[in-house]
Amino acid sequence: MSKVLTIRASTLRATVVGLFWVALASLTLAQPTEVTERQHGRLNRVRVNRVELHYLERGQGIPVVFVHGGLDDYRMWEAQIDPFAQNYRVIAYSRRYNYPNNNPYIRPDHSAIIEAADLAALIKRLKLGRVHVVGHSYGAFTALFLAVRHPELVRTLVLAEPPVLRWAQDKSEGTALFDEFMDNLWKPAGDAFRRGKKEQALRLTLNYFAGEGVFDQAPEVQRKYWLENLREWQALTTSRDAFPPLSREDVKRIKVPALMLSGGRTLNILKFIDSELQPLLSNAERVIIPNASHEMWSEEPEASRRAVLAFLSKH
């Protein structure tokens, strides 16, 4: 039976209004690669499905695989690697079009289905067996497809607001939210990329989520971080279908324990999707972090970590 838990965060951090998958990550999470490597060890690389994937690995025990959201990469999990590695074998990887991967060909049909196939291949290549999967945003969407298509690889799921946006079209209130998002952000950003206006697409994206001037006001290290992950945003916004259909019946067949992480101040469309997802997961619990937006992992890293560690300890 699903249940809802509410965490009271110990402190109210300065939050960014950039929601959805846009990683308005804190500077701690957006440090240059050499800092992450110095603290956590050498960055590894494997080749699967004709693409390279870079990843960090630390710790021993049951594997926990972290899957980041859009405009982000493995560095998103900087603050989480050491705490989780105390009890688990931690794998934090960058999805195929994210830094520092060099996969020049962008598939016209890129989607979470492709990402899930990459994730399955990574798990098999590293011989991880059944893993705990912690996914944020588009990474959570990827985790859902992994659980549906490769259930033998999944021990538990942690889903932080997966954008299963097609479900919003099934109800009138969701359709209005979906259309507003597509018309005011997704289509204009994709058009800008097709015209070769990559920085314009990024500015449009950040303006939509966080207000005018965010890119120019951000520190250089943060602007560099976004630009290093811009190819993934291009791949998604120019894809034939970045939000492929995910059957509710398939999700109902997911039986592994699941934890839903939700921000109390997230976008309405993501609240709508979470309300649709929760009843489908028969073996799930939900944690709402009141002071967080969609970016709960950067805004409330300690509260997010406590919730996930408490969940994993039971499974």
C-alpha positions as protocol buffer text, in pm:
chain_id: "A"
residue {
  index: 1
  type: MET
  ca { x: 0 y: 0 z: 0 }
}
residue {
  index: 2
  type: SER
  ca { x: 130 y: 343 z: -88 }
}
residue {
  index: 3
  type: LYS
  ca { x: 188 y: 587 z: 191 }
}
residue {
  index: 4
  type: VAL
  ca { x: 284 y: 953 z: 209 }
}
residue {
  index: 5
  type: LEU
  ca { x: 551 y: 1082 z: 445 }
}
residue {
  index: 6
  type: THR
  ca { x: 643 y: 1446 z: 498 }
}
residue {
  index: 7
  type: ILE
  ca { x: 994 y: 1557 z: 592 }
}
residue {
  index: 8
  type: ARG
  ca { x: 1052 y: 1882 z: 776 }
}
residue {
  index: 9
  type: ALA
  ca { x: 1384 y: 2011 z: 641 }
}
residue {
  index: 10
  type: SER
  ca { x: 1617 y: 2139 z: 911 }
}
residue {
  index: 11
  type: THR
  ca { x: 1697 y: 2455 z: 721 }
}
residue {
  index: 12
  type: LEU
  ca { x: 1537 y: 2653 z: 444 }
}
residue {
  index: 13
  type: ARG
  ca { x: 1805 y: 2693 z: 181 }
}
residue {
  index: 14
  type: ALA
  ca { x: 1809 y: 2967 z: -77 }
}
residue {
  index: 15
  type: THR
  ca { x: 1614 y: 2799 z: -356 }
}
residue {
  index: 16
  type: VAL
  ca { x: 1629 y: 2845 z: -724 }
}
residue {
  index: 17
  type: VAL
  ca { x: 1303 y: 2858 z: -911 }
}
residue {
  index: 18
  type: GLY
  ca { x: 1448 y: 2669 z: -1206 }
}
residue {
  index: 19
  type: LEU
  ca { x: 1233 y: 2360 z: -1203 }
}
residue {
  index: 20
  type: PHE
  ca { x: 1168 y: 2046 z: -1403 }
}
residue {
  index: 21
  type: TRP
  ca { x: 1484 y: 1877 z: -1530 }
}
residue {
  index: 22
  type: VAL
  ca { x: 1677 y: 2204 z: -1561 }
}
residue {
  index: 23
  type: ALA
  ca { x: 1967 y: 2153 z: -1326 }
}
residue {
  index: 24
  type: LEU
  ca { x: 2009 y: 2486 z: -1153 }
}
residue {
  index: 25
  type: ALA
  ca { x: 2253 y: 2296 z: -940 }
}
residue {
  index: 26
  type: SER
  ca { x: 2432 y: 2453 z: -648 }
}
residue {
  index: 27
  type: LEU
  ca { x: 2796 y: 2543 z: -702 }
}
residue {
  index: 28
  type: THR
  ca { x: 2895 y: 2252 z: -481 }
}
residue {
  index: 29
  type: LEU
  ca { x: 2736 y: 2016 z: -732 }
}
residue {
  index: 30
  type: ALA
  ca { x: 2875 y: 2197 z: -1035 }
}
residue {
  index: 31
  type: GLN
  ca { x: 3245 y: 2186 z: -955 }
}
residue {
  index: 32
  type: PRO
  ca { x: 3492 y: 2116 z: -1236 }
}
residue {
  index: 33
  type: THR
  ca { x: 3571 y: 1752 z: -1302 }
}
residue {
  index: 34
  type: GLU
  ca { x: 3918 y: 1762 z: -1148 }
}
residue {
  index: 35
  type: VAL
  ca { x: 3769 y: 1843 z: -806 }
}
residue {
  index: 36
  type: THR
  ca { x: 3532 y: 1547 z: -822 }
}
residue {
  index: 37
  type: GLU
  ca { x: 3810 y: 1315 z: -938 }
}
residue {
  index: 38
  type: ARG
  ca { x: 4048 y: 1432 z: -668 }
}
residue {
  index: 39
  type: GLN
  ca { x: 3790 y: 1368 z: -397 }
}
residue {
  index: 40
  type: HIS
  ca { x: 3636 y: 1047 z: -526 }
}
residue {
  index: 41
  type: GLY
  ca { x: 3892 y: 880 z: -750 }
}
residue {
  index: 42
  type: ARG
  ca { x: 3957 y: 842 z: -1121 }
}
residue {
  index: 43
  type: LEU
  ca { x: 3672 y: 880 z: -1367 }
}
residue {
  index: 44
  type: ASN
  ca { x: 3605 y: 551 z: -1546 }
}
residue {
  index: 45
  type: ARG
  ca { x: 3474 y: 493 z: -1898 }
}
residue {
  index: 46
  type: VAL
  ca { x: 3297 y: 207 z: -2072 }
}
residue {
  index: 47
  type: ARG
  ca { x: 3159 y: 166 z: -2421 }
}
residue {
  index: 48
  type: VAL
  ca { x: 2810 y: 17 z: -2455 }
}
residue {
  index: 49
  type: ASN
  ca { x: 2547 y: 42 z: -2729 }
}
residue {
  index: 50
  type: ARG
  ca { x: 2807 y: 218 z: -2949 }
}
residue {
  index: 51
  type: VAL
  ca { x: 2842 y: 510 z: -2707 }
}
residue {
  index: 52
  type: GLU
  ca { x: 3083 y: 594 z: -2427 }
}
residue {
  index: 53
  type: LEU
  ca { x: 2963 y: 646 z: -2072 }
}
residue {
  index: 54
  type: HIS
  ca { x: 3179 y: 799 z: -1798 }
}
residue {
  index: 55
  type: TYR
  ca { x: 3117 y: 708 z: -1436 }
}
residue {
  index: 56
  type: LEU
  ca { x: 3255 y: 734 z: -1084 }
}
residue {
  index: 57
  type: GLU
  ca { x: 3259 y: 430 z: -858 }
}
residue {
  index: 58
  type: ARG
  ca { x: 3320 y: 420 z: -485 }
}
residue {
  index: 59
  type: GLY
  ca { x: 3242 y: 192 z: -191 }
}
residue {
  index: 60
  type: GLN
  ca { x: 3143 y: -170 z: -150 }
}
residue {
  index: 61
  type: GLY
  ca { x: 2822 y: -362 z: -102 }
}
residue {
  index: 62
  type: ILE
  ca { x: 2491 y: -362 z: -285 }
}
residue {
  index: 63
  type: PRO
  ca { x: 2518 y: -128 z: -586 }
}
residue {
  index: 64
  type: VAL
  ca { x: 2336 y: 205 z: -594 }
}
residue {
  index: 65
  type: VAL
  ca { x: 2324 y: 363 z: -939 }
}
residue {
  index: 66
  type: PHE
  ca { x: 2254 y: 737 z: -956 }
}
residue {
  index: 67
  type: VAL
  ca { x: 2084 y: 867 z: -1273 }
}
residue {
  index: 68
  type: HIS
  ca { x: 2089 y: 1245 z: -1317 }
}
residue {
  index: 69
  type: GLY
  ca { x: 1834 y: 1472 z: -1483 }
}
residue {
  index: 70
  type: GLY
  ca { x: 1860 y: 1702 z: -1783 }
}
residue {
  index: 71
  type: LEU
  ca { x: 2125 y: 1972 z: -1831 }
}
residue {
  index: 72
  type: ASP
  ca { x: 2323 y: 1784 z: -1568 }
}
residue {
  index: 73
  type: ASP
  ca { x: 2580 y: 1503 z: -1536 }
}
residue {
  index: 74
  type: TYR
  ca { x: 2744 y: 1271 z: -1282 }
}
residue {
  index: 75
  type: ARG
  ca { x: 2871 y: 1576 z: -1089 }
}
residue {
  index: 76
  type: MET
  ca { x: 2517 y: 1640 z: -972 }
}
residue {
  index: 77
  type: TRP
  ca { x: 2573 y: 1370 z: -708 }
}
residue {
  index: 78
  type: GLU
  ca { x: 2893 y: 1524 z: -567 }
}
residue {
  index: 79
  type: ALA
  ca { x: 2747 y: 1572 z: -218 }
}
residue {
  index: 80
  type: GLN
  ca { x: 2599 y: 1220 z: -210 }
}
residue {
  index: 81
  type: ILE
  ca { x: 2885 y: 995 z: -322 }
}
residue {
  index: 82
  type: ASP
  ca { x: 3077 y: 968 z: 5 }
}
residue {
  index: 83
  type: PRO
  ca { x: 2775 y: 934 z: 239 }
}
residue {
  index: 84
  type: PHE
  ca { x: 2622 y: 656 z: 30 }
}
residue {
  index: 85
  type: ALA
  ca { x: 2959 y: 487 z: -26 }
}
residue {
  index: 86
  type: GLN
  ca { x: 2987 y: 419 z: 346 }
}
residue {
  index: 87
  type: ASN
  ca { x: 2738 y: 135 z: 305 }
}
residue {
  index: 88
  type: TYR
  ca { x: 2693 y: 80 z: -69 }
}
residue {
  index: 89
  type: ARG
  ca { x: 2883 y: 42 z: -393 }
}
residue {
  index: 90
  type: VAL
  ca { x: 2804 y: 375 z: -557 }
}
residue {
  index: 91
  type: ILE
  ca { x: 2794 y: 429 z: -933 }
}
residue {
  index: 92
  type: ALA
  ca { x: 2729 y: 784 z: -1059 }
}
residue {
  index: 93
  type: TYR
  ca { x: 2738 y: 803 z: -1439 }
}
residue {
  index: 94
  type: SER
  ca { x: 2671 y: 1058 z: -1711 }
}
residue {
  index: 95
  type: ARG
  ca { x: 2401 y: 974 z: -1964 }
}
residue {
  index: 96
  type: ARG
  ca { x: 2505 y: 948 z: -2329 }
}
residue {
  index: 97
  type: TYR
  ca { x: 2491 y: 1316 z: -2432 }
}
residue {
  index: 98
  type: ASN
  ca { x: 2611 y: 1461 z: -2103 }
}
residue {
  index: 99
  type: TYR
  ca { x: 2955 y: 1576 z: -1991 }
}
residue {
  index: 100
  type: PRO
  ca { x: 3221 y: 1445 z: -2037 }
}
residue {
  index: 101
  type: ASN
  ca { x: 3093 y: 1187 z: -2287 }
}
residue {
  index: 102
  type: ASN
  ca { x: 3190 y: 1244 z: -2650 }
}
residue {
  index: 103
  type: ASN
  ca { x: 2912 y: 1086 z: -2853 }
}
residue {
  index: 104
  type: PRO
  ca { x: 2877 y: 1314 z: -3155 }
}
residue {
  index: 105
  type: TYR
  ca { x: 2582 y: 1151 z: -3333 }
}
residue {
  index: 106
  type: ILE
  ca { x: 2247 y: 1267 z: -3195 }
}
residue {
  index: 107
  type: ARG
  ca { x: 1969 y: 1019 z: -3262 }
}
residue {
  index: 108
  type: PRO
  ca { x: 1653 y: 1180 z: -3402 }
}
residue {
  index: 109
  type: ASP
  ca { x: 1444 y: 952 z: -3179 }
}
residue {
  index: 110
  type: HIS
  ca { x: 1638 y: 1008 z: -2858 }
}
residue {
  index: 111
  type: SER
  ca { x: 1431 y: 935 z: -2549 }
}
residue {
  index: 112
  type: ALA
  ca { x: 1421 y: 774 z: -2206 }
}
residue {
  index: 113
  type: ILE
  ca { x: 1385 y: 439 z: -2384 }
}
residue {
  index: 114
  type: ILE
  ca { x: 1732 y: 482 z: -2535 }
}
residue {
  index: 115
  type: GLU
  ca { x: 1867 y: 599 z: -2199 }
}
residue {
  index: 116
  type: ALA
  ca { x: 1718 y: 295 z: -2024 }
}
residue {
  index: 117
  type: ALA
  ca { x: 1886 y: 65 z: -2277 }
}
residue {
  index: 118
  type: ASP
  ca { x: 2219 y: 238 z: -2203 }
}
residue {
  index: 119
  type: LEU
  ca { x: 2162 y: 200 z: -1829 }
}
residue {
  index: 120
  type: ALA
  ca { x: 2080 y: -170 z: -1866 }
}
residue {
  index: 121
  type: ALA
  ca { x: 2396 y: -221 z: -2072 }
}
residue {
  index: 122
  type: LEU
  ca { x: 2605 y: -37 z: -1812 }
}
residue {
  index: 123
  type: ILE
  ca { x: 2468 y: -250 z: -1528 }
}
residue {
  index: 124
  type: LYS
  ca { x: 2542 y: -566 z: -1724 }
}
residue {
  index: 125
  type: ARG
  ca { x: 2889 y: -456 z: -1833 }
}
residue {
  index: 126
  type: LEU
  ca { x: 2987 y: -379 z: -1474 }
}
residue {
  index: 127
  type: LYS
  ca { x: 2826 y: -706 z: -1359 }
}
residue {
  index: 128
  type: LEU
  ca { x: 2631 y: -525 z: -1089 }
}
residue {
  index: 129
  type: GLY
  ca { x: 2341 y: -768 z: -1070 }
}
residue {
  index: 130
  type: ARG
  ca { x: 2022 y: -623 z: -921 }
}
residue {
  index: 131
  type: VAL
  ca { x: 2074 y: -261 z: -820 }
}
residue {
  index: 132
  type: HIS
  ca { x: 1910 y: 20 z: -629 }
}
residue {
  index: 133
  type: VAL
  ca { x: 1834 y: 287 z: -891 }
}
residue {
  index: 134
  type: VAL
  ca { x: 1811 y: 651 z: -777 }
}
residue {
  index: 135
  type: GLY
  ca { x: 1677 y: 868 z: -1057 }
}
residue {
  index: 136
  type: HIS
  ca { x: 1606 y: 1240 z: -1070 }
}
residue {
  index: 137
  type: SER
  ca { x: 1375 y: 1397 z: -1328 }
}
residue {
  index: 138
  type: TYR
  ca { x: 1457 y: 1259 z: -1674 }
}
residue {
  index: 139
  type: GLY
  ca { x: 1681 y: 1013 z: -1495 }
}
residue {
  index: 140
  type: ALA
  ca { x: 1375 y: 894 z: -1301 }
}
residue {
  index: 141
  type: PHE
  ca { x: 1188 y: 858 z: -1631 }
}
residue {
  index: 142
  type: THR
  ca { x: 1481 y: 647 z: -1751 }
}
residue {
  index: 143
  type: ALA
  ca { x: 1462 y: 439 z: -1432 }
}
residue {
  index: 144
  type: LEU
  ca { x: 1092 y: 369 z: -1490 }
}
residue {
  index: 145
  type: PHE
  ca { x: 1161 y: 234 z: -1839 }
}
residue {
  index: 146
  type: LEU
  ca { x: 1446 y: 25 z: -1697 }
}
residue {
  index: 147
  type: ALA
  ca { x: 1211 y: -130 z: -1440 }
}
residue {
  index: 148
  type: VAL
  ca { x: 950 y: -204 z: -1706 }
}
residue {
  index: 149
  type: ARG
  ca { x: 1187 y: -346 z: -1967 }
}
residue {
  index: 150
  type: HIS
  ca { x: 1458 y: -500 z: -1746 }
}
residue {
  index: 151
  type: PRO
  ca { x: 1294 y: -591 z: -1413 }
}
residue {
  index: 152
  type: GLU
  ca { x: 1565 y: -848 z: -1345 }
}
residue {
  index: 153
  type: LEU
  ca { x: 1818 y: -565 z: -1300 }
}
residue {
  index: 154
  type: VAL
  ca { x: 1624 y: -362 z: -1044 }
}
residue {
  index: 155
  type: ARG
  ca { x: 1627 y: -417 z: -668 }
}
residue {
  index: 156
  type: THR
  ca { x: 1449 y: -91 z: -573 }
}
residue {
  index: 157
  type: LEU
  ca { x: 1349 y: 236 z: -740 }
}
residue {
  index: 158
  type: VAL
  ca { x: 1387 y: 592 z: -612 }
}
residue {
  index: 159
  type: LEU
  ca { x: 1191 y: 825 z: -839 }
}
residue {
  index: 160
  type: ALA
  ca { x: 1225 y: 1201 z: -802 }
}
residue {
  index: 161
  type: GLU
  ca { x: 948 y: 1345 z: -1019 }
}
residue {
  index: 162
  type: PRO
  ca { x: 978 y: 1156 z: -1350 }
}
residue {
  index: 163
  type: PRO
  ca { x: 826 y: 1361 z: -1638 }
}
residue {
  index: 164
  type: VAL
  ca { x: 580 y: 1107 z: -1775 }
}
residue {
  index: 165
  type: LEU
  ca { x: 416 y: 1399 z: -1950 }
}
residue {
  index: 166
  type: ARG
  ca { x: 196 y: 1205 z: -2192 }
}
residue {
  index: 167
  type: TRP
  ca { x: -21 y: 1103 z: -1899 }
}
residue {
  index: 168
  type: ALA
  ca { x: -120 y: 1468 z: -1856 }
}
residue {
  index: 169
  type: GLN
  ca { x: -303 y: 1456 z: -2189 }
}
residue {
  index: 170
  type: ASP
  ca { x: -553 y: 1205 z: -2053 }
}
residue {
  index: 171
  type: LYS
  ca { x: -734 y: 1464 z: -1839 }
}
residue {
  index: 172
  type: SER
  ca { x: -848 y: 1817 z: -1916 }
}
residue {
  index: 173
  type: GLU
  ca { x: -656 y: 1981 z: -1632 }
}
residue {
  index: 174
  type: GLY
  ca { x: -340 y: 1799 z: -1735 }
}
residue {
  index: 175
  type: THR
  ca { x: -385 y: 1880 z: -2104 }
}
residue {
  index: 176
  type: ALA
  ca { x: -378 y: 2253 z: -2032 }
}
residue {
  index: 177
  type: LEU
  ca { x: -53 y: 2215 z: -1837 }
}
residue {
  index: 178
  type: PHE
  ca { x: 101 y: 2002 z: -2111 }
}
residue {
  index: 179
  type: ASP
  ca { x: 6 y: 2241 z: -2390 }
}
residue {
  index: 180
  type: GLU
  ca { x: 141 y: 2543 z: -2202 }
}
residue {
  index: 181
  type: PHE
  ca { x: 475 y: 2372 z: -2148 }
}
residue {
  index: 182
  type: MET
  ca { x: 509 y: 2256 z: -2507 }
}
residue {
  index: 183
  type: ASP
  ca { x: 402 y: 2586 z: -2662 }
}
residue {
  index: 184
  type: ASN
  ca { x: 601 y: 2819 z: -2437 }
}
residue {
  index: 185
  type: LEU
  ca { x: 920 y: 2621 z: -2389 }
}
residue {
  index: 186
  type: TRP
  ca { x: 968 y: 2289 z: -2560 }
}
residue {
  index: 187
  type: LYS
  ca { x: 885 y: 2382 z: -2918 }
}
residue {
  index: 188
  type: PRO
  ca { x: 1061 y: 2723 z: -2913 }
}
residue {
  index: 189
  type: ALA
  ca { x: 1376 y: 2569 z: -2761 }
}
residue {
  index: 190
  type: GLY
  ca { x: 1378 y: 2293 z: -3023 }
}
residue {
  index: 191
  type: ASP
  ca { x: 1332 y: 2547 z: -3303 }
}
residue {
  index: 192
  type: ALA
  ca { x: 1624 y: 2755 z: -3171 }
}
residue {
  index: 193
  type: PHE
  ca { x: 1849 y: 2448 z: -3173 }
}
residue {
  index: 194
  type: ARG
  ca { x: 1745 y: 2364 z: -3530 }
}
residue {
  index: 195
  type: ARG
  ca { x: 1847 y: 2716 z: -3637 }
}
residue {
  index: 196
  type: GLY
  ca { x: 2185 y: 2667 z: -3473 }
}
residue {
  index: 197
  type: LYS
  ca { x: 2103 y: 2914 z: -3193 }
}
residue {
  index: 198
  type: LYS
  ca { x: 2220 y: 2695 z: -2906 }
}
residue {
  index: 199
  type: GLU
  ca { x: 2282 y: 2965 z: -2650 }
}
residue {
  index: 200
  type: GLN
  ca { x: 1946 y: 3120 z: -2736 }
}
residue {
  index: 201
  type: ALA
  ca { x: 1781 y: 2785 z: -2663 }
}
residue {
  index: 202
  type: LEU
  ca { x: 1955 y: 2770 z: -2326 }
}
residue {
  index: 203
  type: ARG
  ca { x: 1859 y: 3128 z: -2238 }
}
residue {
  index: 204
  type: LEU
  ca { x: 1498 y: 3061 z: -2338 }
}
residue {
  index: 205
  type: THR
  ca { x: 1495 y: 2751 z: -2118 }
}
residue {
  index: 206
  type: LEU
  ca { x: 1640 y: 2926 z: -1814 }
}
residue {
  index: 207
  type: ASN
  ca { x: 1416 y: 3229 z: -1861 }
}
residue {
  index: 208
  type: TYR
  ca { x: 1110 y: 3003 z: -1868 }
}
residue {
  index: 209
  type: PHE
  ca { x: 1196 y: 2822 z: -1549 }
}
residue {
  index: 210
  type: ALA
  ca { x: 1384 y: 3079 z: -1346 }
}
residue {
  index: 211
  type: GLY
  ca { x: 1309 y: 3423 z: -1488 }
}
residue {
  index: 212
  type: GLU
  ca { x: 1481 y: 3670 z: -1716 }
}
residue {
  index: 213
  type: GLY
  ca { x: 1855 y: 3709 z: -1696 }
}
residue {
  index: 214
  type: VAL
  ca { x: 1940 y: 3390 z: -1506 }
}
residue {
  index: 215
  type: PHE
  ca { x: 2214 y: 3284 z: -1748 }
}
residue {
  index: 216
  type: ASP
  ca { x: 2390 y: 3621 z: -1739 }
}
residue {
  index: 217
  type: GLN
  ca { x: 2363 y: 3650 z: -1360 }
}
residue {
  index: 218
  type: ALA
  ca { x: 2495 y: 3301 z: -1289 }
}
residue {
  index: 219
  type: PRO
  ca { x: 2864 y: 3255 z: -1195 }
}
residue {
  index: 220
  type: GLU
  ca { x: 3096 y: 3149 z: -1474 }
}
residue {
  index: 221
  type: VAL
  ca { x: 3137 y: 2798 z: -1333 }
}
residue {
  index: 222
  type: GLN
  ca { x: 2759 y: 2746 z: -1346 }
}
residue {
  index: 223
  type: ARG
  ca { x: 2727 y: 2881 z: -1700 }
}
residue {
  index: 224
  type: LYS
  ca { x: 3008 y: 2649 z: -1807 }
}
residue {
  index: 225
  type: TYR
  ca { x: 2832 y: 2357 z: -1642 }
}
residue {
  index: 226
  type: TRP
  ca { x: 2510 y: 2420 z: -1836 }
}
residue {
  index: 227
  type: LEU
  ca { x: 2693 y: 2466 z: -2163 }
}
residue {
  index: 228
  type: GLU
  ca { x: 2884 y: 2141 z: -2113 }
}
residue {
  index: 229
  type: ASN
  ca { x: 2550 y: 1956 z: -2096 }
}
residue {
  index: 230
  type: LEU
  ca { x: 2370 y: 2147 z: -2370 }
}
residue {
  index: 231
  type: ARG
  ca { x: 2396 y: 1867 z: -2627 }
}
residue {
  index: 232
  type: GLU
  ca { x: 2160 y: 1655 z: -2420 }
}
residue {
  index: 233
  type: TRP
  ca { x: 1906 y: 1937 z: -2408 }
}
residue {
  index: 234
  type: GLN
  ca { x: 1938 y: 1966 z: -2783 }
}
residue {
  index: 235
  type: ALA
  ca { x: 1891 y: 1590 z: -2823 }
}
residue {
  index: 236
  type: LEU
  ca { x: 1573 y: 1601 z: -2614 }
}
residue {
  index: 237
  type: THR
  ca { x: 1408 y: 1915 z: -2751 }
}
residue {
  index: 238
  type: THR
  ca { x: 1475 y: 1816 z: -3115 }
}
residue {
  index: 239
  type: SER
  ca { x: 1378 y: 1451 z: -3070 }
}
residue {
  index: 240
  type: ARG
  ca { x: 1076 y: 1311 z: -3252 }
}
residue {
  index: 241
  type: ASP
  ca { x: 941 y: 1212 z: -2914 }
}
residue {
  index: 242
  type: ALA
  ca { x: 1138 y: 1283 z: -2598 }
}
residue {
  index: 243
  type: PHE
  ca { x: 833 y: 1175 z: -2396 }
}
residue {
  index: 244
  type: PRO
  ca { x: 756 y: 827 z: -2531 }
}
residue {
  index: 245
  type: PRO
  ca { x: 439 y: 653 z: -2420 }
}
residue {
  index: 246
  type: LEU
  ca { x: 466 y: 458 z: -2097 }
}
residue {
  index: 247
  type: SER
  ca { x: 173 y: 227 z: -2033 }
}
residue {
  index: 248
  type: ARG
  ca { x: 3 y: 255 z: -1697 }
}
residue {
  index: 249
  type: GLU
  ca { x: -50 y: -120 z: -1711 }
}
residue {
  index: 250
  type: ASP
  ca { x: 325 y: -174 z: -1747 }
}
residue {
  index: 251
  type: VAL
  ca { x: 391 y: 49 z: -1447 }
}
residue {
  index: 252
  type: LYS
  ca { x: 136 y: -147 z: -1244 }
}
residue {
  index: 253
  type: ARG
  ca { x: 346 y: -458 z: -1304 }
}
residue {
  index: 254
  type: ILE
  ca { x: 645 y: -304 z: -1125 }
}
residue {
  index: 255
  type: LYS
  ca { x: 658 y: -491 z: -795 }
}
residue {
  index: 256
  type: VAL
  ca { x: 994 y: -387 z: -653 }
}
residue {
  index: 257
  type: PRO
  ca { x: 990 y: -146 z: -358 }
}
residue {
  index: 258
  type: ALA
  ca { x: 977 y: 215 z: -475 }
}
residue {
  index: 259
  type: LEU
  ca { x: 1025 y: 553 z: -314 }
}
residue {
  index: 260
  type: MET
  ca { x: 876 y: 865 z: -469 }
}
residue {
  index: 261
  type: LEU
  ca { x: 1052 y: 1189 z: -381 }
}
residue {
  index: 262
  type: SER
  ca { x: 846 y: 1504 z: -438 }
}
residue {
  index: 263
  type: GLY
  ca { x: 918 y: 1871 z: -386 }
}
residue {
  index: 264
  type: GLY
  ca { x: 646 y: 2059 z: -201 }
}
residue {
  index: 265
  type: ARG
  ca { x: 694 y: 2359 z: -429 }
}
residue {
  index: 266
  type: THR
  ca { x: 743 y: 2186 z: -762 }
}
residue {
  index: 267
  type: LEU
  ca { x: 567 y: 2263 z: -1091 }
}
residue {
  index: 268
  type: ASN
  ca { x: 196 y: 2187 z: -1112 }
}
residue {
  index: 269
  type: ILE
  ca { x: 245 y: 1953 z: -1405 }
}
residue {
  index: 270
  type: LEU
  ca { x: 490 y: 1746 z: -1200 }
}
residue {
  index: 271
  type: LYS
  ca { x: 249 y: 1739 z: -906 }
}
residue {
  index: 272
  type: PHE
  ca { x: -13 y: 1614 z: -1149 }
}
residue {
  index: 273
  type: ILE
  ca { x: 215 y: 1338 z: -1283 }
}
residue {
  index: 274
  type: ASP
  ca { x: 312 y: 1226 z: -931 }
}
residue {
  index: 275
  type: SER
  ca { x: -56 y: 1203 z: -838 }
}
residue {
  index: 276
  type: GLU
  ca { x: -109 y: 975 z: -1138 }
}
residue {
  index: 277
  type: LEU
  ca { x: 200 y: 763 z: -1069 }
}
residue {
  index: 278
  type: GLN
  ca { x: 158 y: 691 z: -698 }
}
residue {
  index: 279
  type: PRO
  ca { x: -159 y: 475 z: -722 }
}
residue {
  index: 280
  type: LEU
  ca { x: 7 y: 258 z: -988 }
}
residue {
  index: 281
  type: LEU
  ca { x: 302 y: 155 z: -771 }
}
residue {
  index: 282
  type: SER
  ca { x: 167 y: -107 z: -534 }
}
residue {
  index: 283
  type: ASN
  ca { x: 486 y: -138 z: -330 }
}
residue {
  index: 284
  type: ALA
  ca { x: 570 y: 229 z: -289 }
}
residue {
  index: 285
  type: GLU
  ca { x: 600 y: 504 z: -36 }
}
residue {
  index: 286
  type: ARG
  ca { x: 622 y: 877 z: -99 }
}
residue {
  index: 287
  type: VAL
  ca { x: 827 y: 1145 z: 73 }
}
residue {
  index: 288
  type: ILE
  ca { x: 735 y: 1510 z: 24 }
}
residue {
  index: 289
  type: ILE
  ca { x: 1006 y: 1763 z: 104 }
}
residue {
  index: 290
  type: PRO
  ca { x: 802 y: 2078 z: 174 }
}
residue {
  index: 291
  type: ASN
  ca { x: 1067 y: 2346 z: 116 }
}
residue {
  index: 292
  type: ALA
  ca { x: 1202 y: 2196 z: -207 }
}
residue {
  index: 293
  type: SER
  ca { x: 1116 y: 2253 z: -568 }
}
residue {
  index: 294
  type: HIS
  ca { x: 1192 y: 1998 z: -839 }
}
residue {
  index: 295
  type: GLU
  ca { x: 1559 y: 2049 z: -755 }
}
residue {
  index: 296
  type: MET
  ca { x: 1534 y: 1880 z: -414 }
}
residue {
  index: 297
  type: TRP
  ca { x: 1877 y: 1716 z: -446 }
}
residue {
  index: 298
  type: SER
  ca { x: 2055 y: 2053 z: -474 }
}
residue {
  index: 299
  type: GLU
  ca { x: 1823 y: 2255 z: -249 }
}
residue {
  index: 300
  type: GLU
  ca { x: 1777 y: 1997 z: 27 }
}
residue {
  index: 301
  type: PRO
  ca { x: 2059 y: 1743 z: -16 }
}
residue {
  index: 302
  type: GLU
  ca { x: 2057 y: 1628 z: 347 }
}
residue {
  index: 303
  type: ALA
  ca { x: 1681 y: 1577 z: 364 }
}
residue {
  index: 304
  type: SER
  ca { x: 1683 y: 1394 z: 30 }
}
residue {
  index: 305
  type: ARG
  ca { x: 1973 y: 1176 z: 142 }
}
residue {
  index: 306
  type: ARG
  ca { x: 1809 y: 1087 z: 474 }
}
residue {
  index: 307
  type: ALA
  ca { x: 1491 y: 983 z: 300 }
}
residue {
  index: 308
  type: VAL
  ca { x: 1669 y: 759 z: 51 }
}
residue {
  index: 309
  type: LEU
  ca { x: 1907 y: 600 z: 301 }
}
residue {
  index: 310
  type: ALA
  ca { x: 1616 y: 521 z: 535 }
}
residue {
  index: 311
  type: PHE
  ca { x: 1432 y: 361 z: 243 }
}
residue {
  index: 312
  type: LEU
  ca { x: 1731 y: 159 z: 122 }
}
residue {
  index: 313
  type: SER
  ca { x: 1805 y: 33 z: 473 }
}
residue {
  index: 314
  type: LYS
  ca { x: 1474 y: -157 z: 465 }
}
residue {
  index: 315
  type: HIS
  ca { x: 1548 y: -331 z: 136 }
}
